[in-house]
Coordinates of C-alpha atoms in Angstrom, one line a residue:
M2 CA -47.4 -40.3 94.4
A3 CA -43.9 -39.0 94.2
F4 CA -42.8 -35.9 96.0
I5 CA -41.3 -33.4 93.5
H6 CA -39.2 -31.0 94.6
S7 CA -38.0 -28.1 92.3
G8 CA -36.0 -24.5 92.7
Q9 CA -32.7 -23.7 93.0
V10 CA -30.7 -22.2 95.9
E11 CA -29.0 -18.9 94.9
W12 CA -25.7 -17.3 96.4
H13 CA -26.5 -14.7 99.4
D14 CA -24.9 -11.8 99.4
G15 CA -21.8 -12.8 101.6
E16 CA -21.3 -15.8 99.4
A17 CA -21.2 -14.2 96.5
S18 CA -19.0 -11.3 98.0
M19 CA -16.6 -13.7 99.2
Q20 CA -16.2 -15.4 95.9
K21 CA -15.4 -11.9 94.0
L22 CA -12.9 -11.2 96.5
L23 CA -11.2 -14.2 95.9
H24 CA -11.4 -14.0 92.3
V25 CA -13.5 -17.3 91.7
P26 CA -15.1 -17.7 88.3
Y27 CA -18.7 -18.0 88.8
Q28 CA -20.5 -21.3 89.1
E29 CA -24.0 -22.3 90.4
N30 CA -24.6 -23.0 93.6
P31 CA -24.6 -26.9 94.2
T32 CA -26.7 -26.9 97.1
S33 CA -30.1 -28.5 96.8
P34 CA -33.3 -27.0 98.3
F35 CA -34.2 -30.3 100.0
L36 CA -32.9 -33.3 101.3
T37 CA -31.3 -35.3 98.4
P38 CA -31.5 -39.1 98.0
H39 CA -27.8 -39.6 98.5
A40 CA -28.2 -37.6 101.9
G41 CA -31.0 -39.5 102.8
R42 CA -28.9 -42.6 102.4
L43 CA -26.1 -41.4 104.0
L44 CA -27.7 -40.0 107.1
P45 CA -28.3 -43.7 108.9
Q46 CA -24.5 -44.4 108.3
V47 CA -22.9 -41.5 110.0
P48 CA -22.0 -42.0 113.8
L49 CA -21.8 -38.2 114.3
L50 CA -23.7 -35.3 113.8
A51 CA -22.6 -31.6 114.6
L52 CA -25.7 -29.6 115.0
G53 CA -25.9 -25.9 115.5
T54 CA -28.2 -22.8 116.3
L55 CA -28.7 -19.4 117.3
D56 CA -29.5 -18.1 121.0
D57 CA -31.6 -15.8 122.0
A58 CA -29.0 -12.8 121.3
G59 CA -28.4 -14.2 117.7
R60 CA -25.2 -15.8 118.6
P61 CA -24.4 -19.1 116.9
W62 CA -23.3 -22.4 118.9
T63 CA -22.3 -25.7 117.9
T64 CA -22.6 -29.4 119.6
L65 CA -21.7 -32.8 118.7
L66 CA -24.1 -35.9 119.2
G67 CA -24.2 -39.3 118.6
G68 CA -22.0 -42.2 119.1
E69 CA -23.3 -45.1 116.7
A70 CA -24.8 -45.2 113.3
G71 CA -28.6 -45.3 113.2
F72 CA -29.3 -42.4 115.4
V73 CA -30.1 -39.9 112.6
R74 CA -32.4 -40.9 109.8
S75 CA -34.8 -39.5 107.2
L76 CA -38.2 -39.7 107.7
G77 CA -39.4 -38.5 104.3
Q78 CA -40.4 -35.4 102.6
S79 CA -37.1 -33.8 103.8
I80 CA -37.7 -34.4 107.4
V81 CA -34.7 -35.9 109.5
G82 CA -35.4 -37.5 113.0
I83 CA -32.6 -37.5 115.8
K84 CA -32.7 -39.6 118.8
T85 CA -29.5 -39.9 120.7
L86 CA -28.5 -39.3 124.6
V87 CA -27.3 -35.8 125.6
D88 CA -27.0 -33.5 128.4
P89 CA -29.5 -30.9 128.7
V90 CA -28.1 -29.1 131.4
H91 CA -24.6 -27.8 130.1
D92 CA -24.8 -28.8 126.3
P93 CA -25.7 -25.0 124.6
V94 CA -27.5 -26.1 121.8
I95 CA -29.8 -28.5 123.4
D96 CA -30.4 -26.1 126.0
I97 CA -31.4 -23.6 123.5
L98 CA -33.6 -25.9 121.4
L99 CA -35.3 -27.8 124.4
R100 CA -35.0 -25.2 127.1
G101 CA -37.6 -25.7 130.1
K102 CA -39.0 -29.2 128.8
D103 CA -39.4 -31.6 131.2
E104 CA -39.2 -35.5 130.5
G105 CA -41.6 -36.8 128.0
Q106 CA -42.7 -33.0 127.0
A107 CA -42.6 -32.0 123.5
Q108 CA -41.6 -29.0 122.2
E109 CA -43.5 -28.3 118.9
H110 CA -42.9 -25.3 116.7
E111 CA -45.5 -23.7 114.6
K112 CA -44.2 -20.2 114.0
N113 CA -41.1 -18.7 114.0
D114 CA -39.3 -22.3 114.1
P115 CA -35.6 -21.6 115.1
I116 CA -33.2 -22.3 112.4
V117 CA -30.7 -25.0 112.7
S118 CA -27.5 -26.4 110.6
A119 CA -26.1 -29.8 110.8
L120 CA -23.1 -31.7 109.3
G121 CA -23.6 -35.5 109.4
I122 CA -20.0 -37.3 109.2
D123 CA -18.6 -40.5 109.4
L124 CA -14.6 -40.0 110.4
A125 CA -14.1 -43.4 109.5
T126 CA -14.7 -42.9 105.6
R127 CA -14.4 -39.3 105.5
S128 CA -18.1 -38.9 104.2
R129 CA -20.3 -36.2 105.3
V130 CA -23.5 -33.9 104.3
K131 CA -24.4 -30.6 105.2
L132 CA -27.9 -29.7 106.4
A133 CA -29.9 -26.7 107.1
G134 CA -33.2 -25.9 107.8
K135 CA -35.4 -25.5 110.6
L136 CA -36.5 -27.1 113.9
V137 CA -40.0 -28.7 113.9
A138 CA -40.0 -30.4 117.1
G139 CA -38.0 -31.6 120.0
A140 CA -38.6 -33.6 123.2
L141 CA -36.5 -34.9 126.1
G142 CA -37.0 -38.4 127.5
Q143 CA -36.2 -39.8 130.6
T144 CA -33.0 -39.7 132.2
L145 CA -30.9 -42.6 132.2
T146 CA -28.3 -44.1 134.8
Q147 CA -25.2 -46.1 133.0
L148 CA -22.3 -47.0 135.0
G149 CA -22.7 -44.5 137.1
G150 CA -23.4 -41.6 134.4
K151 CA -26.6 -39.6 134.0
S152 CA -27.8 -38.5 130.6
T153 CA -31.1 -37.9 128.9
E154 CA -32.8 -39.0 125.6
A155 CA -33.5 -36.3 123.0
Q156 CA -35.5 -36.6 119.9
I157 CA -35.5 -33.9 117.7
V158 CA -37.4 -33.2 114.2
I159 CA -35.6 -30.9 111.3
K160 CA -37.5 -30.0 108.3
V161 CA -34.4 -29.8 105.7
E162 CA -34.3 -26.9 103.3
Q163 CA -31.0 -27.2 101.9
S164 CA -28.6 -30.2 101.9
L165 CA -25.1 -30.4 100.1
G166 CA -22.3 -33.6 100.1
N167 CA -18.8 -32.5 101.2
C168 CA -15.5 -33.4 99.9
P169 CA -13.1 -35.6 102.4
K170 CA -10.3 -33.1 102.6
Y171 CA -8.4 -32.4 105.8
L172 CA -10.5 -35.0 107.7
N173 CA -8.3 -37.5 109.7
K174 CA -9.9 -40.9 110.1
K175 CA -11.1 -41.8 113.6
D176 CA -13.1 -44.9 114.6
I177 CA -16.2 -43.9 116.9
V178 CA -17.5 -45.9 119.6
P179 CA -20.6 -44.9 122.0
S180 CA -19.6 -44.0 125.6
V181 CA -21.2 -43.0 129.3
L182 CA -22.1 -39.4 129.5
E183 CA -21.1 -38.2 133.0
P184 CA -20.8 -34.4 132.1
A185 CA -19.4 -31.8 134.9
L186 CA -19.2 -28.2 134.0
V187 CA -15.2 -27.2 134.6
S188 CA -15.6 -23.5 133.5
S189 CA -18.4 -21.2 131.8
K190 CA -16.1 -17.9 131.1
V191 CA -13.1 -16.6 129.3
P192 CA -10.6 -16.4 129.8
L193 CA -10.1 -20.4 129.1
P194 CA -8.9 -22.8 131.7
V195 CA -5.3 -24.5 131.3
E196 CA -7.2 -27.8 130.1
A197 CA -8.9 -26.2 127.4
I198 CA -6.3 -24.4 126.0
N199 CA -4.4 -27.9 126.0
L200 CA -7.4 -29.2 124.1
L201 CA -7.1 -26.8 121.3
A202 CA -3.3 -27.4 121.1
R203 CA -4.0 -31.2 120.5
A204 CA -6.9 -30.8 118.6
D205 CA -7.1 -31.9 114.8
V206 CA -10.6 -31.0 113.8
F207 CA -13.3 -28.7 115.2
F208 CA -16.9 -28.0 114.0
I209 CA -18.0 -24.3 113.3
S210 CA -21.7 -22.9 112.7
S211 CA -22.4 -19.6 110.9
A212 CA -25.4 -17.5 110.0
H213 CA -26.5 -15.5 107.2
G214 CA -28.6 -13.2 109.4
D215 CA -31.5 -14.9 110.7
L216 CA -32.3 -16.3 107.6
T217 CA -30.2 -19.5 107.2
M218 CA -27.4 -21.5 108.9
G219 CA -24.6 -23.8 107.9
T220 CA -22.4 -26.3 110.2
N221 CA -18.9 -27.5 108.5
H222 CA -15.7 -29.1 110.0
R223 CA -12.4 -27.4 109.9
G224 CA -9.4 -30.0 110.2
G225 CA -6.0 -30.4 109.7
S226 CA -2.7 -31.5 111.6
A227 CA -3.0 -31.0 115.5
G228 CA -2.7 -27.5 116.8
F229 CA -3.9 -25.9 113.5
C230 CA -5.8 -23.5 115.2
R231 CA -3.7 -21.4 117.3
V232 CA -4.5 -19.1 120.4
I233 CA -3.6 -15.9 120.0
N234 CA -4.0 -14.6 123.2
N235 CA -5.7 -16.1 126.5
D236 CA -6.0 -13.6 129.6
H237 CA -8.1 -11.0 131.4
T238 CA -8.2 -8.8 128.4
G239 CA -10.0 -11.6 126.3
T240 CA -9.4 -15.0 124.3
V241 CA -8.4 -14.7 120.6
L242 CA -8.1 -17.4 118.2
V243 CA -7.0 -17.8 114.7
Y244 CA -7.1 -20.8 112.1
P245 CA -6.1 -21.1 108.3
E246 CA -8.6 -21.5 105.5
Y247 CA -7.0 -23.8 103.7
S248 CA -7.8 -24.5 99.6
G249 CA -11.5 -26.3 99.5
N250 CA -14.1 -26.3 97.0
R251 CA -14.1 -22.3 96.9
L252 CA -17.6 -22.3 97.6
Y253 CA -17.1 -20.1 100.7
Q254 CA -20.2 -20.7 102.3
T255 CA -18.9 -20.3 105.8
L256 CA -16.8 -17.5 105.0
G257 CA -19.9 -15.8 103.1
N258 CA -21.8 -16.3 106.4
L259 CA -19.0 -14.5 108.3
Q260 CA -19.1 -11.7 105.9
T261 CA -22.7 -10.8 106.3
T262 CA -22.9 -11.8 109.9
P263 CA -19.2 -11.8 111.6
K264 CA -20.0 -14.7 114.4
A265 CA -19.5 -18.4 114.9
G266 CA -20.3 -21.0 117.2
L267 CA -17.4 -23.9 117.6
V268 CA -17.3 -27.0 119.1
V269 CA -14.0 -28.9 119.7
P270 CA -14.2 -32.5 120.7
D271 CA -11.7 -34.8 122.8
F272 CA -12.0 -37.9 121.3
D273 CA -10.0 -39.5 124.1
S274 CA -11.1 -38.2 127.4
G275 CA -14.8 -37.2 126.1
D276 CA -14.3 -33.4 127.4
V277 CA -15.9 -30.6 124.8
L278 CA -15.4 -26.9 124.6
H279 CA -18.1 -24.8 123.2
L280 CA -17.3 -21.2 121.8
T281 CA -19.1 -18.5 120.5
G282 CA -17.7 -15.1 119.4
T283 CA -17.1 -12.2 116.8
T284 CA -15.3 -13.2 113.6
E285 CA -12.8 -11.3 111.1
I286 CA -11.8 -12.6 108.0
L287 CA -8.3 -11.9 107.0
I288 CA -7.0 -12.0 103.4
G289 CA -3.6 -11.8 102.1
K290 CA -1.2 -9.7 103.8
E291 CA -3.6 -9.4 107.0
A292 CA -3.7 -13.3 107.1
A293 CA 0.2 -13.7 106.4
D294 CA 1.1 -10.8 108.6
L295 CA -0.5 -13.0 111.7
L296 CA -0.2 -16.1 110.5
P297 CA 2.9 -16.9 107.9
R298 CA 2.3 -19.1 105.1
S299 CA -1.5 -18.1 104.9
N300 CA -3.6 -16.2 102.3
L301 CA -6.4 -16.8 103.9
A302 CA -7.5 -17.1 108.0
V303 CA -10.1 -16.5 110.4
K304 CA -9.6 -14.6 113.7
V305 CA -12.4 -15.3 116.5
Q306 CA -12.7 -13.2 119.7
I307 CA -14.3 -15.3 121.7
E308 CA -17.7 -13.8 123.8
D309 CA -18.8 -16.9 125.9
A310 CA -17.6 -20.7 126.6
R311 CA -18.4 -23.8 128.1
F312 CA -15.7 -26.5 128.7
I313 CA -17.3 -29.6 130.1
H314 CA -15.4 -33.0 131.4
N315 CA -16.9 -35.9 130.1
G316 CA -19.7 -34.1 127.9
L317 CA -19.6 -36.7 124.8
A318 CA -21.3 -39.6 124.7
F319 CA -18.6 -41.2 122.2
R320 CA -14.9 -42.0 122.0
G321 CA -12.7 -41.9 119.2
T322 CA -9.2 -43.8 118.1
S323 CA -7.2 -41.9 116.0
G324 CA -6.4 -43.7 112.3
E325 CA -5.0 -42.3 109.1
P326 CA -4.6 -38.6 108.7
S327 CA -5.7 -36.6 105.9
P328 CA -3.0 -36.9 103.3
Y329 CA -4.1 -33.0 102.4
N330 CA -3.2 -31.9 105.7
P331 CA -0.7 -28.8 105.3
P332 CA 2.3 -28.5 108.4
V333 CA 0.8 -26.5 110.9
R334 CA 1.2 -22.8 110.7
V335 CA 2.4 -20.9 113.8
L336 CA 1.7 -17.7 114.7
A337 CA 4.4 -14.8 113.7
H338 CA 5.4 -14.1 116.8
E339 CA 5.6 -17.9 118.1
G340 CA 8.6 -18.0 115.3
S341 CA 9.9 -21.4 114.2
S342 CA 7.7 -21.7 110.8
G343 CA 10.7 -20.2 109.1
L344 CA 8.7 -18.1 106.7
D345 CA 7.9 -14.8 108.4
A346 CA 10.8 -13.1 106.6
Q347 CA 9.9 -9.4 105.4
K348 CA 11.6 -6.9 103.4
V349 CA 12.7 -3.6 104.5
S350 CA 10.6 -1.9 101.4
D351 CA 7.5 -2.8 99.7
R352 CA 9.4 -2.7 96.8
T353 CA 9.5 -6.0 94.4
V354 CA 13.2 -7.6 94.9
Y355 CA 14.5 -10.6 92.7
A356 CA 17.0 -13.1 93.7
K357 CA 18.9 -14.1 90.2
L358 CA 20.8 -17.4 89.8
I359 CA 24.2 -16.9 88.5
K360 CA 26.1 -19.7 90.0
K361 CA 25.7 -23.5 90.9
E362 CA 28.0 -25.8 92.2
L363 CA 27.3 -29.7 92.9
L364 CA 29.6 -30.6 96.1
T365 CA 27.8 -33.7 96.3
P366 CA 25.4 -35.7 94.3
T367 CA 22.6 -34.3 96.3
I368 CA 24.2 -31.3 98.0
G369 CA 24.9 -27.9 96.2
R370 CA 26.1 -24.4 96.9
F371 CA 23.6 -21.7 94.8
R372 CA 24.5 -18.1 94.4
F373 CA 22.1 -15.5 93.9
S374 CA 22.5 -12.0 92.8
V375 CA 19.7 -9.3 94.5
S376 CA 18.1 -7.0 92.3
D377 CA 17.6 -4.2 94.9
P378 CA 19.8 -4.6 98.2
E379 CA 18.4 -1.9 99.9
A380 CA 14.9 -2.7 99.8
A381 CA 15.5 -6.6 100.8
G382 CA 17.6 -5.7 103.5
R383 CA 20.9 -6.7 104.7
W384 CA 20.8 -10.3 106.5
K385 CA 22.7 -11.1 109.4
P386 CA 25.0 -14.0 110.1
G387 CA 22.7 -16.9 110.9
Q388 CA 19.8 -15.9 109.0
Y389 CA 17.7 -17.2 106.4
V390 CA 16.6 -16.1 103.0
A391 CA 12.9 -16.6 101.7
L392 CA 11.8 -16.9 98.1
T393 CA 9.3 -17.8 96.4
F394 CA 8.8 -20.0 93.6
E395 CA 5.0 -19.9 92.9
D396 CA 5.4 -18.4 89.6
E397 CA 7.6 -21.2 88.3
L398 CA 6.1 -24.1 89.8
G399 CA 2.5 -23.3 90.9
A400 CA 0.1 -25.4 88.9
G401 CA -3.1 -23.1 89.3
Y402 CA -6.2 -24.1 91.3
S403 CA -7.6 -28.0 91.9
H404 CA -10.1 -29.0 94.3
M405 CA -8.6 -32.1 95.0
R406 CA -5.1 -33.6 93.9
D407 CA -4.6 -37.4 95.5
D408 CA -1.5 -37.8 93.1
D409 CA 0.2 -34.7 95.2
P410 CA -2.3 -33.8 98.2
A411 CA -0.1 -31.7 99.7
S412 CA 0.8 -29.5 97.0
L413 CA -2.8 -27.9 97.3
N414 CA -1.8 -25.6 100.2
D415 CA 2.0 -25.5 99.3
D416 CA 2.5 -21.8 98.9
L417 CA 5.6 -22.4 97.3
V418 CA 7.8 -20.3 99.7
R419 CA 10.8 -21.5 100.7
S420 CA 13.6 -20.6 103.3
F421 CA 17.2 -21.2 103.2
T422 CA 19.9 -20.3 105.6
V423 CA 22.2 -18.0 103.9
S424 CA 25.6 -19.9 104.0
S425 CA 27.7 -17.0 102.7
S426 CA 29.5 -14.5 104.8
R427 CA 29.6 -10.8 105.2
R428 CA 33.3 -11.1 105.2
G429 CA 34.0 -14.0 103.1
G430 CA 34.3 -12.0 100.1
T431 CA 30.8 -12.3 98.7
P432 CA 29.7 -9.2 96.8
E433 CA 27.0 -6.6 98.9
D434 CA 24.3 -7.6 96.3
E435 CA 24.8 -11.4 96.5
L436 CA 24.5 -14.5 98.6
E437 CA 24.7 -18.2 98.7
I438 CA 22.8 -21.0 100.1
T439 CA 24.1 -24.6 100.3
I440 CA 20.8 -26.9 100.4
R441 CA 20.2 -30.6 99.8
N442 CA 17.9 -31.8 97.2
V443 CA 15.0 -33.1 99.3
G444 CA 11.6 -31.9 97.4
K445 CA 9.9 -30.0 94.8
V446 CA 11.6 -26.6 94.9
T447 CA 15.3 -28.2 95.4
A448 CA 15.0 -30.3 92.7
F449 CA 13.9 -27.5 90.6
L450 CA 16.9 -25.6 91.4
F451 CA 19.1 -28.6 90.6
R452 CA 17.8 -28.8 87.4
Q453 CA 18.7 -24.9 86.4
N454 CA 21.0 -24.2 83.9
V455 CA 22.6 -20.9 85.2
R456 CA 22.7 -19.5 81.7
A457 CA 18.6 -19.6 81.8
G458 CA 18.6 -16.5 84.0
L459 CA 16.1 -18.0 86.7
E460 CA 14.6 -15.1 89.0
V461 CA 12.5 -15.8 92.0
P462 CA 10.8 -12.9 94.2
L463 CA 12.8 -12.4 97.5
K464 CA 10.5 -12.0 100.4
G465 CA 13.0 -10.9 102.9
F466 CA 15.5 -12.4 105.6
S467 CA 14.7 -13.4 109.0
G468 CA 15.9 -15.7 112.0
T469 CA 18.3 -15.1 115.0
F470 CA 20.5 -18.4 115.1
T471 CA 23.7 -15.9 116.1
I472 CA 26.7 -17.5 117.5
H473 CA 28.1 -15.6 120.4
Q474 CA 31.6 -16.2 121.4
D475 CA 32.8 -14.2 124.5
E476 CA 36.4 -13.8 125.2
D477 CA 38.0 -17.5 126.1
D478 CA 34.3 -19.0 125.4
V479 CA 35.0 -22.5 123.7
V480 CA 31.8 -22.6 121.1
P481 CA 30.6 -26.1 120.8
F482 CA 28.6 -26.4 117.6
V483 CA 26.7 -29.8 116.7
A484 CA 25.7 -30.0 112.9
G485 CA 23.8 -32.8 111.2
G486 CA 24.4 -32.8 107.6
I487 CA 23.3 -29.9 106.0
G488 CA 23.0 -28.2 109.4
I489 CA 26.3 -27.1 109.1
T490 CA 25.2 -24.0 106.7
P491 CA 24.5 -21.7 109.7
L492 CA 27.9 -21.9 111.0
L493 CA 29.6 -21.6 107.7
A494 CA 28.2 -18.0 107.5
Q495 CA 29.6 -17.2 110.8
L496 CA 32.8 -18.6 110.7
P497 CA 34.8 -15.3 109.5
D498 CA 33.6 -14.0 112.8
L499 CA 34.8 -16.7 115.3
D500 CA 38.2 -17.6 116.6
L501 CA 38.4 -21.3 115.2
G502 CA 40.9 -22.2 117.4
R503 CA 38.0 -21.9 120.2
V504 CA 35.4 -23.6 118.0
R505 CA 34.5 -27.5 118.5
L506 CA 32.5 -28.9 115.6
I507 CA 30.7 -32.0 116.3
W508 CA 29.2 -32.9 112.8
T509 CA 27.4 -36.1 111.8
L510 CA 27.9 -37.0 108.1
N511 CA 26.8 -39.7 105.6
I512 CA 29.8 -40.6 103.8
R513 CA 28.3 -39.9 100.3
D514 CA 28.1 -36.6 101.6
V515 CA 31.8 -36.2 102.3
G516 CA 32.1 -33.7 99.8
L517 CA 30.6 -31.1 101.5
A518 CA 33.1 -31.5 104.7
I519 CA 36.0 -31.6 101.8
D520 CA 34.8 -28.2 100.4
T521 CA 34.3 -27.0 104.1
F522 CA 37.8 -27.7 104.8
E523 CA 39.2 -26.3 101.9
R524 CA 37.4 -23.1 102.7
Y525 CA 38.3 -23.0 106.0
P526 CA 41.4 -24.8 106.7
Q527 CA 41.5 -23.8 110.4
L528 CA 38.1 -25.6 111.2
A529 CA 39.6 -29.0 110.5
S530 CA 41.5 -29.4 113.6
S531 CA 38.6 -28.2 115.7
T532 CA 36.2 -31.1 114.2
I533 CA 35.2 -34.5 115.1
L534 CA 33.4 -35.9 112.4
Y535 CA 31.0 -39.1 112.6
L536 CA 30.4 -40.9 109.4
S537 CA 27.7 -43.2 108.8
G538 CA 26.5 -45.1 105.8
A539 CA 28.1 -47.4 103.4
A540 CA 30.7 -46.7 100.4
D541 CA 31.9 -48.9 97.6
G542 CA 35.1 -51.0 97.8
G543 CA 37.7 -49.4 99.6
Q544 CA 36.3 -45.6 99.1
E545 CA 35.4 -45.8 102.9
L546 CA 39.0 -46.2 104.3
Q547 CA 40.3 -43.6 101.7
T548 CA 37.9 -40.9 102.3
A549 CA 38.3 -41.2 106.4
L550 CA 42.4 -40.7 105.4
R551 CA 41.7 -37.9 103.0
L552 CA 39.7 -36.4 106.1
E553 CA 42.4 -36.8 108.6
Q554 CA 44.9 -35.4 106.4
Y555 CA 43.0 -31.9 106.7
G556 CA 43.4 -32.5 110.5
A557 CA 40.0 -33.5 111.5
Q558 CA 39.2 -36.4 113.8
V559 CA 37.3 -39.2 112.2
C560 CA 34.9 -41.6 113.7
K561 CA 33.2 -44.0 111.5
R562 CA 29.8 -44.7 114.0
R563 CA 27.4 -42.4 115.2
P564 CA 27.7 -40.2 118.2
V565 CA 26.7 -41.3 121.4
A566 CA 26.0 -38.9 124.5
S567 CA 29.3 -39.7 126.2
D568 CA 31.1 -38.2 122.9
L569 CA 29.6 -34.8 124.0
L570 CA 30.5 -35.0 127.6
S571 CA 33.9 -33.7 126.9
I572 CA 35.4 -31.5 123.7
Q573 CA 38.6 -32.6 122.4
G574 CA 39.5 -34.3 125.4
Q575 CA 38.5 -31.2 127.9
P576 CA 35.7 -31.4 130.2
A577 CA 32.9 -29.5 128.8
L578 CA 31.9 -26.9 131.1
P579 CA 28.2 -26.5 132.8
S580 CA 28.2 -22.8 131.5
T581 CA 29.1 -23.6 128.2
T582 CA 26.6 -22.9 125.8
W583 CA 25.9 -25.5 123.0
Y584 CA 24.5 -24.7 119.5
I585 CA 22.7 -27.6 117.5
C586 CA 21.5 -27.4 113.9
A587 CA 19.9 -30.7 113.1
G588 CA 16.9 -33.0 111.9
S589 CA 14.5 -33.8 114.5
K590 CA 15.6 -37.3 115.7
L591 CA 19.1 -36.2 116.2
R592 CA 18.1 -32.9 117.7
Q593 CA 15.9 -34.5 120.2
A594 CA 18.5 -37.1 121.3
L595 CA 21.1 -34.2 121.4
L596 CA 18.9 -32.4 123.9
S597 CA 18.1 -35.1 126.2
W598 CA 22.1 -35.6 126.3
L599 CA 22.7 -32.1 126.9
S600 CA 19.7 -31.6 129.4
D601 CA 21.5 -29.9 132.0
R602 CA 23.5 -27.4 129.6
K603 CA 22.4 -24.2 128.0
V604 CA 21.5 -25.3 124.4
V605 CA 20.4 -22.6 121.4
H606 CA 19.1 -24.9 118.8
E607 CA 17.6 -24.6 115.1
S608 CA 16.0 -26.9 112.9
F609 CA 15.2 -27.6 109.3
D610 CA 12.3 -29.6 109.8
Y611 CA 10.2 -26.9 107.7

C-alpha cells in the first residue's frame, strides 16, 4: 500500500517576521513535511552530511560526517539511516546524541526525542538537501584502528519531518575522499587558538545549525570566497565573528530561527588537514546601516558571540580537493576597521547628497576624466588629497531581485557602490562644490559613465569620502612614486602641494594610454622632467617611435620595456636612500613585484583591485 503524505509546513513567527522586515512578497513555504522522493534519491549520493542538534542548555552544535557516498540512505516511511565513522569523544553532536553508550549499545528514544537537522551535500556537483526531524535511535559500534588512527562506527536513525532541496549558490566545488580519523583535542575554550583563527581566515564554507525554540531545527551552509567570515574580536574579553548574508532564495529559514532563538552552532572544516572547529554562541542579526557600519557593502549580516568551542586536529573522516569556485561569490567584505575594502566612506551628515555629472573628457579610448558637482558640499564633507569618493549607482543600474542569474552571477551581490580616487586638487582651480575622477572603462558602472551624455544631467547619490593615501614630503625629501597605469590618480590630486623638483615618478603605461601621460604633462609641465615612463604594448606603424619622441619633448625619460628591480635601486641616477618612503599605486601583480623589490624600504601602497 502506498504511503500517503499530506499537509503543509507553515512559516513560523521568526521566518514571517524576517520576510516582512526585508519586504519579501508572500509565498508558500516550499518545505515538505516528509522526506520527498527527490531527497530520498539524493541522500545515497552525497559524501557529506552536516548534522545539528541541541545540548542540555538548548545551544545548537553542528558536526560534519561522511567521506564517501552511501553512508546515508532512506529506509522508507521518511526514515533515514546514517552509518559512518565518528569521533565519540570530542565531537559535540555525537557526544550529545549518543552520550554514555558503550560499544554495541543502542540508544532508543520514545519520549522527548531530541530534535535534529541535517544537510546532505555533494560539493562536487553542488547538490544539497535539507532535513529536519527527530532522533529515533542511535548506537556506537566497535572502535576501529586504521593506520594508527582510532575511530568508532556510529549508526543513527532519524525520522524526517521536513525536507527541502536547495540551490547551488556560493558552493565551491570540492572532491571528497575518505581519510583516517585520528582526533586530538587542541582547545575547548575561548579565546580561540591561533590555528583556529587561521582556519577561519582560509575557510570558504561553514555549516550552521539553528533552532526555533525546542520545536524544530535547520542546518544549512554559508559559503563564499576564502575569509568571508570575519573575526571581530578574539581575546580575554571574548570571541566575536560576523559573516555577510548574501542574496539567496529569500526564505530566510536560518535567520527566522535566529529571530526567535538567537543561538547558532557552526562547524568549520579544514578540507586539507582534517582539522575541524566546532562553535556555539549567541547571534545578532544586523540589517541595513547596522550591517554596513560593521561590514561595509553589506545590507544583511549575522554577528556571533562565541560561548563555547572545540578545535580538534584530524577530527574529520575525509579530505577535500578544491575545484571550481562558485561564480556567485562576491569579493570578501572586510570589517570597517580593517579598511582596504574602499567602501567605508561616510558623509558628515545624514542629509542625502547627489553628485551631478557636468563634464566628460576622453583622454584615451579607455580612460576618461569626469567632473561632478556636489549638491550639498557641507553635508558631503570636504575630501582630503589622496581620498576616494564613493558613489552608488543602484537607481540607475539595479536590476531588482533575482534568485539565480547565471548570465551574470556576480551581479546578485553587487550593491553598485563604487569608489573612485578624487583626481582633482583642492588648489588646482576646481570649485569647492565640484570634483573630478579619472577612471578606466573596466566594468558595468564605468561603462555606464562612459556612455553618458553630459546634457542628460545624470545624478547619483554620494555616500562620502574616505581613504588615507596622503603623500608626505618633508624639507629636502625626495618622494619616489610608482604608478601602474591609472594608478597615477592619487598623485594628481596632490601635485600642487608638492615640490615637483623633489618628486621621482616611475610610471608604467600601455602605449595605447599615452594620452593620459600627455594630458598630465600638459597640466603639470614640471612633472615631466621628474618622470621615467615605461611603455609596454605595441602601436601601429611608426606611431610607437613618434609617441616616445613626443613624450621626450616634454622632458620625460622613456623606456620601451617593463621596469625591473634594478630600475628602482636608483632614482634619476642617484642612489635611493633606505630611509626614503616609497609610494605605490598599482594593480596586484605589479604591486606584489614592487613590494618584493623594495622589501628593505619603507613603502606606503594603495591598490585599485576593488
